PDB file of C-alpha atoms in Angstrom:
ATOM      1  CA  UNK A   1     -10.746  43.404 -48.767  1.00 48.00           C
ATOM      2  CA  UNK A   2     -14.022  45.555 -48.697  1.00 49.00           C
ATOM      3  CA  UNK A   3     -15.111  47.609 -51.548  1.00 54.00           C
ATOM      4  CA  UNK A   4     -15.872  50.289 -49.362  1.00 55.00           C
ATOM      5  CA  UNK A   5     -13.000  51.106 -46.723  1.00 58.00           C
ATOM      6  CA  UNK A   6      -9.715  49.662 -45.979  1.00 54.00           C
ATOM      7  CA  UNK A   7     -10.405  47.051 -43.518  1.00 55.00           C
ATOM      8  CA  UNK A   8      -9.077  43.322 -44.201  1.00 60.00           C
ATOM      9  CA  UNK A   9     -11.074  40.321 -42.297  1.00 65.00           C
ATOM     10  CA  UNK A  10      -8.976  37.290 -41.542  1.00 74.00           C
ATOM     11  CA  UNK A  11     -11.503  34.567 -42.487  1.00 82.00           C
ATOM     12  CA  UNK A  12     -11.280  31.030 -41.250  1.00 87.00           C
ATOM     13  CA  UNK A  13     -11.878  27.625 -43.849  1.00 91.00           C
ATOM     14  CA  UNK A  14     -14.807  27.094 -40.751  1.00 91.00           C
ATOM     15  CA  UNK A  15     -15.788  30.636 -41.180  1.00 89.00           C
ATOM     16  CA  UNK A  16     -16.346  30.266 -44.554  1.00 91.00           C
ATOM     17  CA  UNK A  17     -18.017  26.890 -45.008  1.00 93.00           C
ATOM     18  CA  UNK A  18     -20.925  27.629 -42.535  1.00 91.00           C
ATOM     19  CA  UNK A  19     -21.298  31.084 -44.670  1.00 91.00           C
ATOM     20  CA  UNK A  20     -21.466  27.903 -47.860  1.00 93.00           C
ATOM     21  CA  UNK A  21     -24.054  26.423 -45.879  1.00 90.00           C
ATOM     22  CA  UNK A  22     -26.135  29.336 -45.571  1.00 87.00           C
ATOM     23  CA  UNK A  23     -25.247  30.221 -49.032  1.00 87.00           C
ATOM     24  CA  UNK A  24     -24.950  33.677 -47.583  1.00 87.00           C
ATOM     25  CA  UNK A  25     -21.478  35.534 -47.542  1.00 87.00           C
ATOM     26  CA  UNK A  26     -23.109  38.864 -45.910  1.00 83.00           C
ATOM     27  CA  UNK A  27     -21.312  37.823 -42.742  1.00 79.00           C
ATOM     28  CA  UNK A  28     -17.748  38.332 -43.994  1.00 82.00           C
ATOM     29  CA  UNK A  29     -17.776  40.659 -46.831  1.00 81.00           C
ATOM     30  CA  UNK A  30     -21.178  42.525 -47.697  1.00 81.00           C
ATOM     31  CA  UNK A  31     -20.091  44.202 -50.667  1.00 81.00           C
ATOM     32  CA  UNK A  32     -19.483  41.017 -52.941  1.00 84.00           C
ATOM     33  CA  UNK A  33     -21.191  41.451 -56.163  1.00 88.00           C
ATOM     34  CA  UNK A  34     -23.214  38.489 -57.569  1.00 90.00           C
ATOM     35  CA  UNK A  35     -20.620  36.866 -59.937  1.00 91.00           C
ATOM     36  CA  UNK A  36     -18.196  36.961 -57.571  1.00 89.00           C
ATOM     37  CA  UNK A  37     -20.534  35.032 -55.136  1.00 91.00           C
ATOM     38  CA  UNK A  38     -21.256  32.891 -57.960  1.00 91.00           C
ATOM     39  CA  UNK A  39     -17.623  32.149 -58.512  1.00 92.00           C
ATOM     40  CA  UNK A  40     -17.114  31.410 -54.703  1.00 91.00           C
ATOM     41  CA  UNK A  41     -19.634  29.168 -54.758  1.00 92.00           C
ATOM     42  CA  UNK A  42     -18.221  27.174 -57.589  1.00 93.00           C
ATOM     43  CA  UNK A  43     -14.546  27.646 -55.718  1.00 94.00           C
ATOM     44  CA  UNK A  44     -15.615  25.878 -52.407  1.00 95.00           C
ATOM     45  CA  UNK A  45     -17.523  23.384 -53.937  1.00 94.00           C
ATOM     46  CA  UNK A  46     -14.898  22.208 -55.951  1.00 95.00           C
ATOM     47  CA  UNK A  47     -12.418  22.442 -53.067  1.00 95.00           C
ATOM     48  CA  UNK A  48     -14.813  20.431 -51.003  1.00 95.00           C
ATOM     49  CA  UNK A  49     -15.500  17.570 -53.914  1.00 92.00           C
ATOM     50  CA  UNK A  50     -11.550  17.436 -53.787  1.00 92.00           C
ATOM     51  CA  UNK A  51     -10.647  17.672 -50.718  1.00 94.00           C
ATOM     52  CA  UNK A  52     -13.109  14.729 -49.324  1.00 91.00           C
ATOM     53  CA  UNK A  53     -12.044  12.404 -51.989  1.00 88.00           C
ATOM     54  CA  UNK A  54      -8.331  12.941 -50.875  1.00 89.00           C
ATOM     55  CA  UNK A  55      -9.643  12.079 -47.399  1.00 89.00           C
ATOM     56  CA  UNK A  56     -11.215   9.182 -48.641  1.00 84.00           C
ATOM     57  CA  UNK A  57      -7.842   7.972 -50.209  1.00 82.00           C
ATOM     58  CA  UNK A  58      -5.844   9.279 -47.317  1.00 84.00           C
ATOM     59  CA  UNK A  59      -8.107   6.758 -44.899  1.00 80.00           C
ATOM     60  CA  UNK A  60      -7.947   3.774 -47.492  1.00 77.00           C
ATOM     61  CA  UNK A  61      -3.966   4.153 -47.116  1.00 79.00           C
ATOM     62  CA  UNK A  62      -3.491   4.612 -43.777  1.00 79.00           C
ATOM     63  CA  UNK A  63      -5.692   1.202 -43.279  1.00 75.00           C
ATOM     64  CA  UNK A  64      -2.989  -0.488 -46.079  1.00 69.00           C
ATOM     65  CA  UNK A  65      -6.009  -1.425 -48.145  1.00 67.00           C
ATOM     66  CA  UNK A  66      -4.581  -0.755 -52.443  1.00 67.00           C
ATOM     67  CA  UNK A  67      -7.826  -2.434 -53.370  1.00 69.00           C
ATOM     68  CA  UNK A  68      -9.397   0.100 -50.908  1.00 65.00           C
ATOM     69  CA  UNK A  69      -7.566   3.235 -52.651  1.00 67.00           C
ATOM     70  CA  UNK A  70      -8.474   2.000 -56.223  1.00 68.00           C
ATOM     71  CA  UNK A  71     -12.210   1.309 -55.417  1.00 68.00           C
ATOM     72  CA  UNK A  72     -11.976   5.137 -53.822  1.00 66.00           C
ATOM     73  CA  UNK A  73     -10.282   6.487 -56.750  1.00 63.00           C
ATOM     74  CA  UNK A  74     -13.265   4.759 -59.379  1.00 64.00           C
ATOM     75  CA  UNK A  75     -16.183   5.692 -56.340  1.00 67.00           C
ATOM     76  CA  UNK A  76     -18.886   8.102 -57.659  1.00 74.00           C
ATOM     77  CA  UNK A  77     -20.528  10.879 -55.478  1.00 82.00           C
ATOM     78  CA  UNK A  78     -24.118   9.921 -54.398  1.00 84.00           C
ATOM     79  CA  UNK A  79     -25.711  13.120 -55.227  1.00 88.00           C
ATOM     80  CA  UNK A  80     -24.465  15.780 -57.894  1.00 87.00           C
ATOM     81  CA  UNK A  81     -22.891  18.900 -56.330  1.00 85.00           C
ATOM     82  CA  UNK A  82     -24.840  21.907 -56.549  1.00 85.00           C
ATOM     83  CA  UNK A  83     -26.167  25.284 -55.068  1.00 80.00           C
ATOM     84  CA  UNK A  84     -29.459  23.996 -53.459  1.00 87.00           C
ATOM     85  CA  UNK A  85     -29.582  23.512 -49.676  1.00 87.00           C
ATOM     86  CA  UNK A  86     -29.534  19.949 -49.529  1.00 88.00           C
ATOM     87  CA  UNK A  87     -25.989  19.532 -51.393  1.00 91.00           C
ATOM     88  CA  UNK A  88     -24.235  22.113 -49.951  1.00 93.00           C
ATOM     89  CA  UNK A  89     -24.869  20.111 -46.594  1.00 93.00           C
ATOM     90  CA  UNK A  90     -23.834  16.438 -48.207  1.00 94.00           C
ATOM     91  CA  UNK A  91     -20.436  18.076 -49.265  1.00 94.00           C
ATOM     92  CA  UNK A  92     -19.861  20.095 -45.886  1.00 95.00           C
ATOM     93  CA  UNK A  93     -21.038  17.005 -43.830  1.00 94.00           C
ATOM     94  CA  UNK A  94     -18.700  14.577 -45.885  1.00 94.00           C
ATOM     95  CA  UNK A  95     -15.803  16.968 -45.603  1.00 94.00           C
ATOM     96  CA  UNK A  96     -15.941  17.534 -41.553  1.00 93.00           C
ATOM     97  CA  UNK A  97     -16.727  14.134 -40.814  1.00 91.00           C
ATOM     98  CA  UNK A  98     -14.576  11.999 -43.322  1.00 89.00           C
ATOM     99  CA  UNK A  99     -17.179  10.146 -44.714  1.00 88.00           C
ATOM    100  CA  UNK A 100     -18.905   9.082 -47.556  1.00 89.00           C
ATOM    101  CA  UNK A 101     -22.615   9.097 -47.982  1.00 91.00           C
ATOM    102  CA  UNK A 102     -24.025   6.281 -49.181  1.00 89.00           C
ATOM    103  CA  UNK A 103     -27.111   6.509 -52.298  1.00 89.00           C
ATOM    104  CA  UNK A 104     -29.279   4.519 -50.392  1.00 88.00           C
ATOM    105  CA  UNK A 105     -29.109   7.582 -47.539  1.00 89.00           C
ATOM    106  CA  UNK A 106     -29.150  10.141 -49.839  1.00 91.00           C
ATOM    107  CA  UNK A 107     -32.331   8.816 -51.062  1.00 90.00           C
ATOM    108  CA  UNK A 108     -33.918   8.979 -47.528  1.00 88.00           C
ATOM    109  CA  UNK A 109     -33.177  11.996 -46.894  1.00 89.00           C
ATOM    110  CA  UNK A 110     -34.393  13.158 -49.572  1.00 89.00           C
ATOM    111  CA  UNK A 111     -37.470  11.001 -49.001  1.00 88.00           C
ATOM    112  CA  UNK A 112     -37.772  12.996 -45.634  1.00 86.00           C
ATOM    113  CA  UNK A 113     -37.664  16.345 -47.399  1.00 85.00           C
ATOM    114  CA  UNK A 114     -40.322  15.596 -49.509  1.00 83.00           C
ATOM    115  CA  UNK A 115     -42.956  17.191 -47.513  1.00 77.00           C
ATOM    116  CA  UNK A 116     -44.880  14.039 -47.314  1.00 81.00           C
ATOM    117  CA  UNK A 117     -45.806  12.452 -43.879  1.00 85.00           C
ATOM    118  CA  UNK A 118     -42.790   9.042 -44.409  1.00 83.00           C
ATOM    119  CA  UNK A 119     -42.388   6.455 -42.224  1.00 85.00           C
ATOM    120  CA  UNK A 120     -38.457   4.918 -42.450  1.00 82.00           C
ATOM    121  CA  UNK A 121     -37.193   1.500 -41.191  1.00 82.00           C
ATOM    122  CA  UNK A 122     -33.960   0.953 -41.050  1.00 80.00           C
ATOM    123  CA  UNK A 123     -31.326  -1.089 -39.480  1.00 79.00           C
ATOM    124  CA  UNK A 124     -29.097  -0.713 -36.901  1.00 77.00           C
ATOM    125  CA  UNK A 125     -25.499   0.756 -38.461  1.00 74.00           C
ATOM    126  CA  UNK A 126     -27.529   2.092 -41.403  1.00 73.00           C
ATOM    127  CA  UNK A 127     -26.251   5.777 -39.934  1.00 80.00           C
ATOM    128  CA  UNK A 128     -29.647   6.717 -38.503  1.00 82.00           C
ATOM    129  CA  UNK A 129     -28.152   9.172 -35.860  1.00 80.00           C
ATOM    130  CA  UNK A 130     -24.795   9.747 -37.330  1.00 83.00           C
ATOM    131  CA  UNK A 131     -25.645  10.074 -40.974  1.00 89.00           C
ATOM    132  CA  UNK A 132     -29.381  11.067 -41.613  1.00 88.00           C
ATOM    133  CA  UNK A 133     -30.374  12.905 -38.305  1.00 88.00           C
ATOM    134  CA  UNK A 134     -27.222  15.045 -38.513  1.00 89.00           C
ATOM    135  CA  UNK A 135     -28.081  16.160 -42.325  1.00 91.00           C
ATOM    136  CA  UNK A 136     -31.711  16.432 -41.857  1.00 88.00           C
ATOM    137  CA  UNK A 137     -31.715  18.921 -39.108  1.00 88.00           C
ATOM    138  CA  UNK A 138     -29.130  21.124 -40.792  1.00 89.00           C
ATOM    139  CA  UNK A 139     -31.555  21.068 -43.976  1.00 87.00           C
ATOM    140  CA  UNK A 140     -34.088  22.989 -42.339  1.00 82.00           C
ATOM    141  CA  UNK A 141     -36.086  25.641 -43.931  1.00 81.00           C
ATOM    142  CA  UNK A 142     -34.969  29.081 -43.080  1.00 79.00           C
ATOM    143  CA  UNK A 143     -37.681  30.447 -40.667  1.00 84.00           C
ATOM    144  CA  UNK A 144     -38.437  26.732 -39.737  1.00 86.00           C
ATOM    145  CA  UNK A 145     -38.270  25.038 -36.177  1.00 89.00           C
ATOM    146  CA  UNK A 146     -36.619  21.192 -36.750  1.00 88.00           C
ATOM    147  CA  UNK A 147     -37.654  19.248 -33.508  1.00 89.00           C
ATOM    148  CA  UNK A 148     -35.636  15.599 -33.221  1.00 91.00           C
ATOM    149  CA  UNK A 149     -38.054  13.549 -30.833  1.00 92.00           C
ATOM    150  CA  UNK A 150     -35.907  10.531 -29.423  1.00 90.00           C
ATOM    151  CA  UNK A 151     -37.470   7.847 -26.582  1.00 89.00           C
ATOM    152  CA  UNK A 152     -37.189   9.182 -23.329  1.00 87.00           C
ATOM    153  CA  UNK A 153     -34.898   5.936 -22.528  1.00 89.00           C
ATOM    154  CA  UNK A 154     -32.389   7.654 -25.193  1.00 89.00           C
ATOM    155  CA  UNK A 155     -32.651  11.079 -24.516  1.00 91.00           C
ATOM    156  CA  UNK A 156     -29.606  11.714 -22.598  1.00 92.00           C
ATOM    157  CA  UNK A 157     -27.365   9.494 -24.984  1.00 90.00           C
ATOM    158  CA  UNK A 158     -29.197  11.492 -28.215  1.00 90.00           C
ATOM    159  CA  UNK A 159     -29.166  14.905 -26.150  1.00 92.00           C
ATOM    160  CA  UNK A 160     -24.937  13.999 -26.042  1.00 91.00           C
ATOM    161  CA  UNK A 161     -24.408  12.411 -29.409  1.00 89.00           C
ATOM    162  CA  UNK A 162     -26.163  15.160 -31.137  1.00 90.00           C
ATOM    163  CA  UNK A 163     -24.670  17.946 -29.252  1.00 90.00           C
ATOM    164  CA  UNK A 164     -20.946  16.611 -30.666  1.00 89.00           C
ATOM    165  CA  UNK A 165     -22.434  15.944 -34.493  1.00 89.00           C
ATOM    166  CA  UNK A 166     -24.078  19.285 -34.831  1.00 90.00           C
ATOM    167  CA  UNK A 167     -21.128  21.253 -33.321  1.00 89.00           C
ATOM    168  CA  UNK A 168     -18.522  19.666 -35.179  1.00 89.00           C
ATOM    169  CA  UNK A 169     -20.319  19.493 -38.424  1.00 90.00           C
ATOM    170  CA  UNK A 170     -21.975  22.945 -38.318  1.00 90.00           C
ATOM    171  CA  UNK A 171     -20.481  24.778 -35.759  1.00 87.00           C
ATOM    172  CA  UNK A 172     -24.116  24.714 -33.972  1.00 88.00           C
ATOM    173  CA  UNK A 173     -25.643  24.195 -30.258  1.00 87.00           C
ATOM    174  CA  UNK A 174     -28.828  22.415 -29.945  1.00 90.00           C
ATOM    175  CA  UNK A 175     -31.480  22.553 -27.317  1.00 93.00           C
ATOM    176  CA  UNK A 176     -32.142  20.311 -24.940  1.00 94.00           C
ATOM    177  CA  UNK A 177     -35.976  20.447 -23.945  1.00 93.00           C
ATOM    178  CA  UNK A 178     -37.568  18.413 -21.195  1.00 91.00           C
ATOM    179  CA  UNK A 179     -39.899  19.681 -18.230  1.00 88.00           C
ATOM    180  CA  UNK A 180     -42.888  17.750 -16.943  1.00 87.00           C
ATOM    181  CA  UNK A 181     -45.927  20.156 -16.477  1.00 85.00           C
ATOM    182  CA  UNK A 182     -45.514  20.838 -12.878  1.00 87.00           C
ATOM    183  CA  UNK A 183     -42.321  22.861 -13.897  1.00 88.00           C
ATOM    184  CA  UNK A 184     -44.382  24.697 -16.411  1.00 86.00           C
ATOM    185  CA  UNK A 185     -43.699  28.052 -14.917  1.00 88.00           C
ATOM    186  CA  UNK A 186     -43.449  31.152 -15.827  1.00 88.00           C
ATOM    187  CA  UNK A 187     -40.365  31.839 -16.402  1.00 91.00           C
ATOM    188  CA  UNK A 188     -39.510  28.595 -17.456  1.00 90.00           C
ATOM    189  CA  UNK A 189     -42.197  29.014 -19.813  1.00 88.00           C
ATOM    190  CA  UNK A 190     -40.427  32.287 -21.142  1.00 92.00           C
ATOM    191  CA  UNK A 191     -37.348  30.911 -21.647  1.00 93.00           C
ATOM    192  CA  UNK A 192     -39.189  28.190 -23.713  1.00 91.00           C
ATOM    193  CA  UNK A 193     -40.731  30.872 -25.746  1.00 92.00           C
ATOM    194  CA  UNK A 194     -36.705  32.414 -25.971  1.00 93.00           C
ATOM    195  CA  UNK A 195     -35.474  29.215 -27.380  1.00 93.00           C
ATOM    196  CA  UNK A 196     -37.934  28.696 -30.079  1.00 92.00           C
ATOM    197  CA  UNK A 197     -36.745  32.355 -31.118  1.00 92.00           C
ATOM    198  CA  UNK A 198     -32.998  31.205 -31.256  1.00 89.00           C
ATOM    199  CA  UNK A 199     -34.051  27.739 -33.189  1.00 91.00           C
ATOM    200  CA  UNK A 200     -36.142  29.617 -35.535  1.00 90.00           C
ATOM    201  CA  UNK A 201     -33.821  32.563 -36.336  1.00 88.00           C
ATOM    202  CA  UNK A 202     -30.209  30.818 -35.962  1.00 86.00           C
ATOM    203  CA  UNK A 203     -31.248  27.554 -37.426  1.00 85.00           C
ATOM    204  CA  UNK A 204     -30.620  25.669 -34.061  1.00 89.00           C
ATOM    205  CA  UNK A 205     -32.222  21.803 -33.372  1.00 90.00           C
ATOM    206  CA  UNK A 206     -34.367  21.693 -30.217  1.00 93.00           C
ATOM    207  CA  UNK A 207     -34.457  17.967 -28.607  1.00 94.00           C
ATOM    208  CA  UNK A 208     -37.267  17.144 -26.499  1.00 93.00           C
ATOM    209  CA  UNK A 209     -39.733  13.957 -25.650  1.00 90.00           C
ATOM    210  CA  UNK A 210     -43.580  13.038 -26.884  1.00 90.00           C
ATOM    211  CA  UNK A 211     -44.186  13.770 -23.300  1.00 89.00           C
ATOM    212  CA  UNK A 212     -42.770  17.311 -23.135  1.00 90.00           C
ATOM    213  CA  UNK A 213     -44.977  18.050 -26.334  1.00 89.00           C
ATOM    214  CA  UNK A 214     -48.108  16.418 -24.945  1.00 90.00           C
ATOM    215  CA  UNK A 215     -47.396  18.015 -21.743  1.00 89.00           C
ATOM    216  CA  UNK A 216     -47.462  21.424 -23.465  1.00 88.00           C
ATOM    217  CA  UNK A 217     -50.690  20.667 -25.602  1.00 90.00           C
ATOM    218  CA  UNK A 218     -52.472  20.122 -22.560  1.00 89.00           C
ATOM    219  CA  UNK A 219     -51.145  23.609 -20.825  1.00 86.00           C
ATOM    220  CA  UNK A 220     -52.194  25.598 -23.911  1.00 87.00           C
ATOM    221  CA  UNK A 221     -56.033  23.604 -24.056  1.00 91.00           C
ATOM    222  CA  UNK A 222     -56.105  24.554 -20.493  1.00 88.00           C
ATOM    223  CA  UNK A 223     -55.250  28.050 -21.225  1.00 84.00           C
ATOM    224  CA  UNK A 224     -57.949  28.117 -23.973  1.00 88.00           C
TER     225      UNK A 224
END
């Protein structure tokens, strides 16, 4: 209920983990004073560390596997729970998509956030796409623009995959992005400008190519 006036908001589990993510409860109740913040904070994490560990045990049953349950049981987290940006995406990603990340990605992704130009090889099932792209574009720096640059050979398949991941995970759209510079025109050119507004103020991924990007270096050195 609202502090100030009578009106009662019915407020969804999804509703209320993307305002976790955010860390930002404005959207459903302005009026919460900072402990009580605080305190939901502390509530939905610990409902989340639960709640995916029950999964986790859930999963090793259904697949008739004791050794499987005990192993999940005795399993530690891969990252300590807390308030900062970066956890409160492990613990929502781990919870929507029933899995567990693994140390070795935790420590690439936060390799990738490091602010240092890195260069990661990895190999193929290591949860490139599924694991670390998901969790690295939803990490993004308020005010921030995260581009995901696939080969054009995979763009479609990425553009599809991602699309799923980043709706289901964090109830988000990306954008797809990919013109050659012949369809530069205007008002493709304005609805560009229109989507980097969206990706920078909601948070949203754009997708695009190397030769989208180069194509729109060499409009704006033509323009200058």
């Amino acid at each position: 209920r609202l502090e100030k006036g009578a009106f009662i908001a019915e407020i969804t589990l999804d509703k209320l983990l993307n305002c976790y993510l955010k860390g930002s409860y404005e959207g459903i109740n302005p009026h919460l004073r900072e402990e009580q913040i605080t305190g939901l904070d502390l509530q939905i994490r610990e409902f989340l560390t639960h709640a995916t560990k029950a999964q986790q045990i859930e999963r090793a049953l259904a697949e008739q596997t004791p050794a499987g349950v005990g192993q999940m049981l005795q399993a530690e987290m891969a990252y300590e729970p807390s308030s900062y940006k970066a956890e409160r995406v492990f613990q929502v990603y781990e919870y929507r998509a029933n899995l567990r990340i693994r140390k070795e990605q935790v420590d690439a992704i936060r390799t990738m956030l490091s602010k240092k130009d890195v260069v990661l090889q990895m190999l193929m099932g290591g949860g490139k796409t599924t694991v670390l792209t998901s969790i690295l574009l939803e990490t993004i720096e308020p005010g921030k623009i995260a581009f995901f640059i696939p080969p054009d050979a995979q763009f479609d398949t990425q553009v599809a995959n991602l699309s799923d991941m980043q709706q289901k995970n964090y109830s988000k759209q990306i954008i797809p992005m990919r013109f050659a510079r012949e369809q530069l025109t205007l008002k493709r050119l304005e609805w560009m400008k229109r989507r980097f507004q969206d990706a920078k103020e909601h948070g949203e991924v754009i997708v695009t190519g190397a030769s989208t990007l180069e194509t729109l270096q060499l409009e704006w050195l033509s323009l200058l």
